[in-house]
XYZ file of C-alpha atoms in Angstrom:
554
model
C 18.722 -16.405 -27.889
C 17.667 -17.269 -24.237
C 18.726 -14.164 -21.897
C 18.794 -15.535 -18.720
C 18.356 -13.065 -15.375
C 18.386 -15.037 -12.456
C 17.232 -13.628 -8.784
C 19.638 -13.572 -6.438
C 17.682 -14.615 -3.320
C 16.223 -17.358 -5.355
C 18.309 -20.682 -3.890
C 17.783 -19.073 -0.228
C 13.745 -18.578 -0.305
C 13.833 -22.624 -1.403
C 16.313 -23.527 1.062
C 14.698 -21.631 3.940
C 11.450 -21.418 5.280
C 11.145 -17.594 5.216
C 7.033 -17.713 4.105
C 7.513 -13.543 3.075
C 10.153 -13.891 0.035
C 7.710 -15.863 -1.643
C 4.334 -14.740 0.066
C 1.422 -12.909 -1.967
C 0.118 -10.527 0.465
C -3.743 -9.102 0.703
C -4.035 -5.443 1.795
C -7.818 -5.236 3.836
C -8.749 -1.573 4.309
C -11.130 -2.402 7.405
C -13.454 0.412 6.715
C -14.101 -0.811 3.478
C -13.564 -4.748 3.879
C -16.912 -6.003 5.494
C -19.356 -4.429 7.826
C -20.549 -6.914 10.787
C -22.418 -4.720 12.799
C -24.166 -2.229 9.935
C -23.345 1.221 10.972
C -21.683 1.439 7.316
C -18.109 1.302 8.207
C -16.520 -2.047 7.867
C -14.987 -3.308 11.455
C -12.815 -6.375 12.967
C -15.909 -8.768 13.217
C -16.830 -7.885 9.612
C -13.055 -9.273 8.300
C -13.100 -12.334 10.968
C -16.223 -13.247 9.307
C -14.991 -13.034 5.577
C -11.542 -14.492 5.876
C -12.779 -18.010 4.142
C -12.714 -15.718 0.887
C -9.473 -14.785 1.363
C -8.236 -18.170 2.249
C -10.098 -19.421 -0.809
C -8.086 -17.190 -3.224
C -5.186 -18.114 -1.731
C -3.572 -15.536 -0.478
C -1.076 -16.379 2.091
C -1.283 -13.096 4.928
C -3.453 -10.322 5.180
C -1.845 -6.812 5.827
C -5.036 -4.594 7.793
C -4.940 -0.656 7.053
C -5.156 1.205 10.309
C -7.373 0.455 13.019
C -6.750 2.236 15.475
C -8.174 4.654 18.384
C -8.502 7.610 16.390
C -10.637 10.503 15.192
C -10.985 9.508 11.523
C -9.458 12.782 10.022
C -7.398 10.562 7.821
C -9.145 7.504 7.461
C -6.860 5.867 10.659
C -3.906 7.087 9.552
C -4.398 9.436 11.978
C -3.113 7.715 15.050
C -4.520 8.978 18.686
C -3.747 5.620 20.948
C -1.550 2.785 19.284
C -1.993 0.159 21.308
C -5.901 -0.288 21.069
C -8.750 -0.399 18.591
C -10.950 2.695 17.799
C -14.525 1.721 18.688
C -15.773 2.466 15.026
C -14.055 -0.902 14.417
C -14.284 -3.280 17.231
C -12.821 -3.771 20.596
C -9.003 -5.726 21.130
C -10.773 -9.129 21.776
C -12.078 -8.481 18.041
C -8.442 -8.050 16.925
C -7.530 -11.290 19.168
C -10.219 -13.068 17.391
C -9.266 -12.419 14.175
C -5.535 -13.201 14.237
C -7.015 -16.679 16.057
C -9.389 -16.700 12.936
C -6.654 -15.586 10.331
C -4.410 -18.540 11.994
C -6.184 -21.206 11.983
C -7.139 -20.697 8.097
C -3.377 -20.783 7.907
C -3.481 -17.173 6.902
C -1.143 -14.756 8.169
C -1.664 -11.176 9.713
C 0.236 -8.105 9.212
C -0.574 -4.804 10.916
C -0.005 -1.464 9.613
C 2.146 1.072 12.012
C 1.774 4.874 11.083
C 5.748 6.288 12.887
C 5.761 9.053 11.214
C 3.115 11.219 12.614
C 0.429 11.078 15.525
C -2.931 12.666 15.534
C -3.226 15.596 16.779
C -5.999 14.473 19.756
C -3.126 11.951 20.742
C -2.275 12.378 24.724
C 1.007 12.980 23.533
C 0.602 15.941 21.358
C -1.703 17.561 24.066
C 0.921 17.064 26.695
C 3.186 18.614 24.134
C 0.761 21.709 23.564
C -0.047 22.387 27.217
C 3.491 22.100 28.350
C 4.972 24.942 26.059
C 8.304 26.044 24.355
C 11.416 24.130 24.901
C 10.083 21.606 27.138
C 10.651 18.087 27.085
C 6.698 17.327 25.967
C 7.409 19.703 23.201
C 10.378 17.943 22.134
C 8.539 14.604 20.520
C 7.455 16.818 17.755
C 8.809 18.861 15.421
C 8.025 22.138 17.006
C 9.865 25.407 16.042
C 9.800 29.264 16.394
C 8.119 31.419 13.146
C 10.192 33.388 11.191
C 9.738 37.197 10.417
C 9.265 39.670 13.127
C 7.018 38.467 15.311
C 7.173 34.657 13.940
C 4.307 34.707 12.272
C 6.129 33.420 9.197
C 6.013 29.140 9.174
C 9.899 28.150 10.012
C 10.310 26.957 6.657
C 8.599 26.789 3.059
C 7.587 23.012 3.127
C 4.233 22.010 1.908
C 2.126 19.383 3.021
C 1.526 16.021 0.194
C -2.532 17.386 0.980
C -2.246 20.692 -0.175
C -1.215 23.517 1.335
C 0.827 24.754 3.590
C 2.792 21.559 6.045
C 3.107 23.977 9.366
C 0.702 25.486 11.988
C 0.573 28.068 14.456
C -0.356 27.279 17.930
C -1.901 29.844 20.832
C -0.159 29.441 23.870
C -1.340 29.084 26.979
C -1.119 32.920 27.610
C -3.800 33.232 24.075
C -0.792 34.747 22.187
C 0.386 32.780 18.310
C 3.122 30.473 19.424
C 5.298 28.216 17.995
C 4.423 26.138 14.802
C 4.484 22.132 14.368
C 4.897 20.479 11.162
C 2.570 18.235 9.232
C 3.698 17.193 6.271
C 0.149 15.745 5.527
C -2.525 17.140 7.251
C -2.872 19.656 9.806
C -4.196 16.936 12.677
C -1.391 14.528 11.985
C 2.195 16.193 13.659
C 5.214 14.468 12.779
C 7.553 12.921 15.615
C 11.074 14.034 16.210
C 12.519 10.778 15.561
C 15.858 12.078 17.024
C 14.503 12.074 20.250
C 15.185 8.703 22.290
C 12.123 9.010 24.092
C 9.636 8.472 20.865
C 12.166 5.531 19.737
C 11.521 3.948 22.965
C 7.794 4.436 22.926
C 7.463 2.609 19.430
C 9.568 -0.124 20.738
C 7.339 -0.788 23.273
C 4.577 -0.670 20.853
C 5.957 -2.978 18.515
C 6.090 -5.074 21.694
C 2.698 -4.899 22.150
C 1.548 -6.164 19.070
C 4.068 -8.468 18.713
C 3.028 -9.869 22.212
C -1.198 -10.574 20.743
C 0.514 -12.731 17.988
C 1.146 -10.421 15.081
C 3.191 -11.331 12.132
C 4.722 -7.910 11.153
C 4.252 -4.974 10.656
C 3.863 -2.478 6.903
C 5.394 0.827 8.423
C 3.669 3.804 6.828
C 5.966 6.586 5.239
C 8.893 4.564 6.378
C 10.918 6.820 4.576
C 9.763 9.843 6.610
C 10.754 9.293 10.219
C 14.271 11.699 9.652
C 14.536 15.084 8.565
C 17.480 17.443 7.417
C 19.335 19.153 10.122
C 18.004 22.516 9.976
C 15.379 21.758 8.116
C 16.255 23.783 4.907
C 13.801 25.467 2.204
C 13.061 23.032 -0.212
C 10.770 23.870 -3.907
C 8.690 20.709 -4.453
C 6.700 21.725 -7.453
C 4.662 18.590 -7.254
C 3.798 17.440 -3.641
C 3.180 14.501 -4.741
C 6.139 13.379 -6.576
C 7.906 11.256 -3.444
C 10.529 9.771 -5.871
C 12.322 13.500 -5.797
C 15.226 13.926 -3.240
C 13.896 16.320 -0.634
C 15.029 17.253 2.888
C 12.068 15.185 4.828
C 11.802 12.000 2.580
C 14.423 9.308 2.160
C 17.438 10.723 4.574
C 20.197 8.616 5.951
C 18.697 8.230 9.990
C 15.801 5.789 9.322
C 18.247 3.161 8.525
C 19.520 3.372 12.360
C 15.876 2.887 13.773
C 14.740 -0.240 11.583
C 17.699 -1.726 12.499
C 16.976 -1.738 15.761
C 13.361 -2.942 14.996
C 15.038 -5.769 13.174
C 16.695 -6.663 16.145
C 13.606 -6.764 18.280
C 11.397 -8.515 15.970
C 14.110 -11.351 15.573
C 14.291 -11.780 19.019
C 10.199 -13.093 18.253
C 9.673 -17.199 17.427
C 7.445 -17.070 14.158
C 9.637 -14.993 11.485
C 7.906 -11.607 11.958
C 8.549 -8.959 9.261
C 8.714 -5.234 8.538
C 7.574 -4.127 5.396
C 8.537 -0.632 4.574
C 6.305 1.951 2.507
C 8.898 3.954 1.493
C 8.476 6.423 -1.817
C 12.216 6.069 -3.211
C 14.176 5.835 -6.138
C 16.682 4.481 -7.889
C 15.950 1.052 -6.879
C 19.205 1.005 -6.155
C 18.367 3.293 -2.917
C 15.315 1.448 -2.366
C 17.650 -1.620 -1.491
C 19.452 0.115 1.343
C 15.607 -0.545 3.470
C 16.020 -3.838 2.874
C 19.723 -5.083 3.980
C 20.307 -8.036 6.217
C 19.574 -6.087 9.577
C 16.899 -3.720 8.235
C 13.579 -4.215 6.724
C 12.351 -7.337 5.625
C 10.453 -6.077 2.288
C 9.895 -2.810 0.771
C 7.163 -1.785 -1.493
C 8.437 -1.647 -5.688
C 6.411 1.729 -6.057
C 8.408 1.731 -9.243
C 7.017 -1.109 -10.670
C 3.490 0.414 -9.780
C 3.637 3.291 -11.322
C 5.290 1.967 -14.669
C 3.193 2.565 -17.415
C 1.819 -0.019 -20.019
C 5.430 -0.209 -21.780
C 7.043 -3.098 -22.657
C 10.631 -1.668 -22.705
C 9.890 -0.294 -19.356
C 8.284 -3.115 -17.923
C 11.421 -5.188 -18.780
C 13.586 -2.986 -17.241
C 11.875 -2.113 -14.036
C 11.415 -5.824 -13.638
C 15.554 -6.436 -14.130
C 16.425 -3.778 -11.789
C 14.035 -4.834 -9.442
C 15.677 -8.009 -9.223
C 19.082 -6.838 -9.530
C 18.917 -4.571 -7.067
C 16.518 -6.467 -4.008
C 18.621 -9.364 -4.809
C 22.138 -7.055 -4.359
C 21.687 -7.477 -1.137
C 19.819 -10.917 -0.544
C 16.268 -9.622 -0.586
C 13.253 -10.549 -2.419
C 11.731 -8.025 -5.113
C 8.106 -7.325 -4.190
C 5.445 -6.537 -7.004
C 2.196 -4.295 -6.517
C -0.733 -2.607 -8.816
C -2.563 -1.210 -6.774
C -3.509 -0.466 -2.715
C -5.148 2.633 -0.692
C -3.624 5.431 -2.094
C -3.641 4.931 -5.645
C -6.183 4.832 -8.682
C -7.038 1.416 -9.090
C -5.348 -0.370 -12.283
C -8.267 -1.733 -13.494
C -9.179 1.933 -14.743
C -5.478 3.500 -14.162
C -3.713 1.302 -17.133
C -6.411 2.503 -19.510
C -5.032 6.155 -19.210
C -1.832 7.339 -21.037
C 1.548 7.042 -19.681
C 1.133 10.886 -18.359
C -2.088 9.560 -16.327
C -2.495 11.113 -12.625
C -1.167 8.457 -10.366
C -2.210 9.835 -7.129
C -4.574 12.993 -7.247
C -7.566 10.768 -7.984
C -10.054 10.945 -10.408
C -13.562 11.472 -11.631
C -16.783 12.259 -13.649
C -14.469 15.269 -14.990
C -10.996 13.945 -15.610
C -10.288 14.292 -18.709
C -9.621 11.205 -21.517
C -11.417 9.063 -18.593
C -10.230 5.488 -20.427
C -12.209 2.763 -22.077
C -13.319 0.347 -19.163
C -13.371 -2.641 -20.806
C -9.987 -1.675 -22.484
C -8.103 -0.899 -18.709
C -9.821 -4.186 -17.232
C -8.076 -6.234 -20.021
C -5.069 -4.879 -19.322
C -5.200 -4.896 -15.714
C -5.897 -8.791 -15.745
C -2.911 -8.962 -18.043
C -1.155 -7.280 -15.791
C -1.352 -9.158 -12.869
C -1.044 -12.498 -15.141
C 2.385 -10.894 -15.265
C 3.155 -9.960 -12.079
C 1.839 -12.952 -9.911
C 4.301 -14.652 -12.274
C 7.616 -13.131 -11.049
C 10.416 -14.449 -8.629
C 9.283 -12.548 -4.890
C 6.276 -11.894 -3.067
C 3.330 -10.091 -4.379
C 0.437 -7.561 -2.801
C -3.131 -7.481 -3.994
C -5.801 -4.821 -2.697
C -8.778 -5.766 -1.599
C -11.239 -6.380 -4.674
C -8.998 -5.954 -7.967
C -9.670 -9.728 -7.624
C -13.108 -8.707 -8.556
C -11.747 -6.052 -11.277
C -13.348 -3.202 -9.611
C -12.614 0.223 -10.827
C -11.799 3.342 -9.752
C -15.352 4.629 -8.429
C -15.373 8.163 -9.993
C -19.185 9.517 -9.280
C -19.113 10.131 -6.057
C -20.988 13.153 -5.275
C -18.756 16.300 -3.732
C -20.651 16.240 -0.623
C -19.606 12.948 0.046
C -16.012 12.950 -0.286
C -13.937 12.092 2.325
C -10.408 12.486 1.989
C -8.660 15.502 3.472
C -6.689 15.858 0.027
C -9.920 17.054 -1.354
C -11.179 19.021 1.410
C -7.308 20.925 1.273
C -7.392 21.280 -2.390
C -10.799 22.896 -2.417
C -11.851 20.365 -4.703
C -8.686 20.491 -7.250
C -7.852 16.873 -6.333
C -10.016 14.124 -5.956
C -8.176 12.317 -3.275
C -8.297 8.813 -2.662
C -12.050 7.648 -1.983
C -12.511 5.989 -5.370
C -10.137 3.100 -4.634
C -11.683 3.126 -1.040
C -15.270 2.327 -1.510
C -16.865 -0.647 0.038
C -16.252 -3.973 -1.733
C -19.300 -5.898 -2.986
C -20.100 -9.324 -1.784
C -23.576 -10.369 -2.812
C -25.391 -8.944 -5.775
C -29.175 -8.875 -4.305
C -27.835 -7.652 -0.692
C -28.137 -4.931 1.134
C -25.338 -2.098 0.022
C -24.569 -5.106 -2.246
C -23.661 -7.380 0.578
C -20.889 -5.226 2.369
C -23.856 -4.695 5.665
C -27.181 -6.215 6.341
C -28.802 -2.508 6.934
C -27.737 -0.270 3.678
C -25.675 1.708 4.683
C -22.142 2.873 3.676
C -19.251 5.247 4.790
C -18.774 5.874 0.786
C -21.711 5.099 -2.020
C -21.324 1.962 -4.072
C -22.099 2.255 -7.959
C -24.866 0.598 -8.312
C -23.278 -1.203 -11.438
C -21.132 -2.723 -8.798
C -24.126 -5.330 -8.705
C -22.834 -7.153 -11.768
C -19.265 -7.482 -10.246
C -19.975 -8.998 -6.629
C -18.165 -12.045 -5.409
C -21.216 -14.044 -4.906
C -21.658 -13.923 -8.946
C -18.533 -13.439 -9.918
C -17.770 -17.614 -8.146
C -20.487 -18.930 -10.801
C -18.653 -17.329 -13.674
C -15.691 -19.612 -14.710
C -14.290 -17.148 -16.860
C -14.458 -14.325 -14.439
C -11.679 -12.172 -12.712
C -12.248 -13.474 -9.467
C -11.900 -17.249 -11.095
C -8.870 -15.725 -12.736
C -7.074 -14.653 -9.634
C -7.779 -17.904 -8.167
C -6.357 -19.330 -10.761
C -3.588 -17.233 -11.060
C -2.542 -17.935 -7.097
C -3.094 -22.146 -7.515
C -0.814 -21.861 -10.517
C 2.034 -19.531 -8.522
C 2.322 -21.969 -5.734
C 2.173 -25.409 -7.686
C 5.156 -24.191 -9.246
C 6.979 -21.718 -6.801
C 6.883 -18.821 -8.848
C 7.798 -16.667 -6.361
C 11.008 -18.627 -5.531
C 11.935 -19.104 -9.434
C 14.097 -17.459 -11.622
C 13.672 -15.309 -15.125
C 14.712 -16.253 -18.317
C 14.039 -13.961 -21.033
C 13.027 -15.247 -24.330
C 12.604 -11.787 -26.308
C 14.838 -8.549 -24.506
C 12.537 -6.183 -27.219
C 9.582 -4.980 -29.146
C 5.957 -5.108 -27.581
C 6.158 -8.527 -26.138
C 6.855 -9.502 -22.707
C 7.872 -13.132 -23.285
C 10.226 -14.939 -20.346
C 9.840 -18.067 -18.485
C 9.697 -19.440 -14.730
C 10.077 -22.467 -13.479
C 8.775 -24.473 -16.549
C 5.970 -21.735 -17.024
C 6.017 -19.325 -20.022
C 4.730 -16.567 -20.089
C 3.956 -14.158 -22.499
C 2.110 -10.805 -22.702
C 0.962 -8.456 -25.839
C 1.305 -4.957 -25.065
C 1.312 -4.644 -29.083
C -1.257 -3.574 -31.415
C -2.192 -6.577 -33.156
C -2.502 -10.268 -32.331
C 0.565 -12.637 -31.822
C 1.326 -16.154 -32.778
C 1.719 -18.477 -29.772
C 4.408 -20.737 -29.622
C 3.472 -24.783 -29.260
C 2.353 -25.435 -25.877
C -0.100 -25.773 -23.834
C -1.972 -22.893 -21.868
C -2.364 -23.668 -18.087
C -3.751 -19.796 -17.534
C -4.948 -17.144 -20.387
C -6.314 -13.356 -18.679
C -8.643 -13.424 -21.258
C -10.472 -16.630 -23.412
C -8.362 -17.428 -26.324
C -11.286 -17.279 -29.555
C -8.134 -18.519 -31.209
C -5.886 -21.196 -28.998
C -2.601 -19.900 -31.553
C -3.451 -16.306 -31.354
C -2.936 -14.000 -28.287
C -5.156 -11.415 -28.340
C -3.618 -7.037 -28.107
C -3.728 -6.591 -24.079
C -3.942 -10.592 -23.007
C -1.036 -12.399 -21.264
C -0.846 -16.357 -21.132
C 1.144 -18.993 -19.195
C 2.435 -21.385 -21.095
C 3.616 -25.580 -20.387
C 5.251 -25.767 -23.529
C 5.851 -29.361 -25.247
């Protein structure tokens, strides 16, 4: 029997023309995207001149990773001047160009915003250090006396996500240890004191300002950060990097009073602008409160991302998702893979236990079958490009690109593996630079060689430029994939299950079927015809153990 789940917002996104509920977004990492002028970083003019791919896949925005004035200690996300464009990537006319660029391809542009914490070279937090205890400099950041005798104890036992310790000491201005600011990722990025009016009224204005060069939202990093317990209590976080767990500086009631008043500025904007929160919470259920009527517009499913290759669990994440966006008139949104995580064309190859977010490489143990993960990564995103809401790619899983793992030691970049001493491999092997043409230089990504991160040289065999003459290749199956979503509004449909059990995904959308084999054998296909298969069918009746399909049944 038919189980039919339908998505709440599903008769509003067709009746309205809010693009987001139904958009499928494209995260571009600038430093990683497309390097214009060759120093090996990728930069504005590098993206302006590659958005005809991106139009061509059909994506329908771009969201850009940081790229701001900063000093790089965190890839951007270390902020030191929010309202212009760190040389290493361009200048503001670059960003003006682009968005023109983006525009006229009919394409969307989303910024990311980074509220949480500043660097520490921002004029703020210098203002703050030369200015001293209790002043009103100090009071943008979370800056407290030590405990112990002489305070040389950090005010509390909280841990930074990058290893280590998430306080520091300062010298005042007589040379003497001070007071000590918290960072609850690294040491050169202080958090705000969002209870202070003056910081709320300095990201206003910076909201403004992007707003004001034409942007069309805004993905707020650690959204669910900005507020911290009164008093800010002890706290034993065994993992630091398990954000689902309630804690005293993730997830607390205050944000929701600062997006709505972001809300209310951005609506005030011609152009339906959106917020998109990045905000590590569960139940679903709580993940719903960022997305009410007057708060955020979308909010990342991290759930659904880091759901294993489960059947049972897929269902279910997939029917809460919907039941609880939808609770209160919101679209679900769906997402494998972006900055911060192992990419899922090597991550769904692991076991359910698999390290989400530590990283990996040459010695991680059980390091999965490659072309085992790609096969179920493609049938993965068969599946979720096929679901009622909007949808996030990362830049190059439309080329199947794994996880880079050999990068040599002296290479690595992230400040988790500089804290860890090595422990954890961070975050550089979803972050290396994307190959373009097979015979270029650094594959295409620069003109001169060079590169911020090495490329695998195997990398060769996967770049866009070859990957276009290949009809049954991943980049042809994306394309595919996104043609198919919009000729039939997938994103605006509904879900009707056709099995609730066993190691089939089977439901339908809008006329489409679509079924996936998470099994161990080979399945019989029902009569129909198949308008998109994530692997070729050897057998038109059979679908293959990891394969997904979408059906036009007769």
């Amino acid at each position: 029997m038919t189980s039919i789940e339908h998505a709440p917002n599903a008769a509003r996104a067709t009746a309205t023309a809010e693009w987001w509920r139904t958009a499928v977004i494209y995260q571009i990492y600038p430093r990683s995207f497309a390097d214009a002028n060759g120093d090996g970083v990728g930069d504005l003019r590098g993206i302006t001149g590659r958005l005809d791919a991106i139009a061509e896949l059909g994506a329908d925005a771009v969201w850009l990773s940081p790229f701001y004035t900063s000093p790089q200690n965190d890839a951007g996300y270390d902020v030191a001047d929010y309202c212009d464009v760190d040389p290493l990537f361009g200048t503001l006319a670059d960003f003006d160009e682009l968005v023109e660029a983006a525009h006229a391809l009919g394409i969307r542009v989303i910024v990311d915003l980074v509220p949480n914490h500043s660097s520490s070279e921002h004029r703020w937090f210098r203002e703050a250090l030369a200015a001293g205890p209790g002043s009103a400099e100090r009071s943008r950041y979370i800056f407290r006396d030590g405990r112990g005798e002489a305070g040389e104890l950090p005010p509390n036992n909280w841990q930074s996500t990058f290893d280590g310790r998430a306080w520091t000491r300062v010298a005042e201005a007589d040379g003497q240890p001070g007071q000590w600011y918290l960072h609850l990722f690294d040491s050169s990025q202080p958090d705000f004191d969002w209870s202070n009016r003056w910081v709320q009224e300095r990201f206003l204005e910076i909201l403004r300002f992007w707003l004001d060069r034409g942007v069309d939202g805004f993905r707020v990093d650690v959204a669910h950060g900005l507020d911290k317990e009164h008093g800010l209590p002890d706290y034993d976080q065994p993992d630091l990097t398990d954000f689902f767990r309630p804690s005293p500086h993730w997830a607390q009631p205050g944000v929701h009073a600062i997006y709505r008043e972001w809300r209310a500025l951005l609506d005030d904007y011609a152009g339906d602008r959106v917020l998109c929160a990045e905000a590590w919470v569960s139940p679903l259920t709580s993940l719903s409160d960022w997305v009410r009527p007057d708060e955020m517009h979308q909010a990342f499913n991290f759930v659904y991302l880091a759901t294993s290759w489960d059947a049972e669990e897929l269902r279910r994440v997939i029917r809460d998702s919907l039941a609880a966006f939808g609770a209160v008139g919101a679209p679900s949104t769906w997402v494998l893979s972006n900055h911060d995580v192992v990419r899922h064309a090597t991550r769904l190859g692991f076991a359910a236990d698999a390290e989400l977010f530590h990283g990996i490489g040459p010695s991680t143990p059980g390091l999965p079958d490659p072309a085992t993960a790609l096969r179920r990564a493609r049938a993965a995103t068969a599946l979720m490009l096929a679901l009622p809401g909007s949808a996030y790619l990362y830049q190059g899983e439309e080329l199947g690109l794994p996880e880079a793992l050999d990068i040599p030691d002296a290479d690595r970049q992230d400040p988790a593996w500089r804290r860890s001493a090595g422990e954890r491999y961070g975050r550089d092997g979803c972050r290396v630079p994307l190959p373009w043409e097979a015979d270029g230089t650094a594959i295409g990504f620069n003109d001169t060689g060079l590169s911020w991160l090495p490329q695998p040289e195997q990398w060769r065999t996967l770049a866009r430029d070859r990957q276009r003459l290949d009809p049954a290749s991943t980049l042809r199956f994306y394309e595919r994939a996104l043609r198919l979503r919009r000729e039939h509004a997938l994103g605006a449909g509904a879900i009707a299950w056709e099995r609730t059990s066993g190691d089939v995904m089977d439901l339908r959308n809008q006329g489409i079927r679509v079924i996936v084999n998470l099994g161990d054998h080979a399945i019989a296909l029902p009569a129909g015809t198949v308008v998109l298969s994530s692997v070729p069918l050897d057998d038109p009746a059979r679908l293959p153990v990891d394969a997904a399909v979408w059906m036009r049944e007769e």
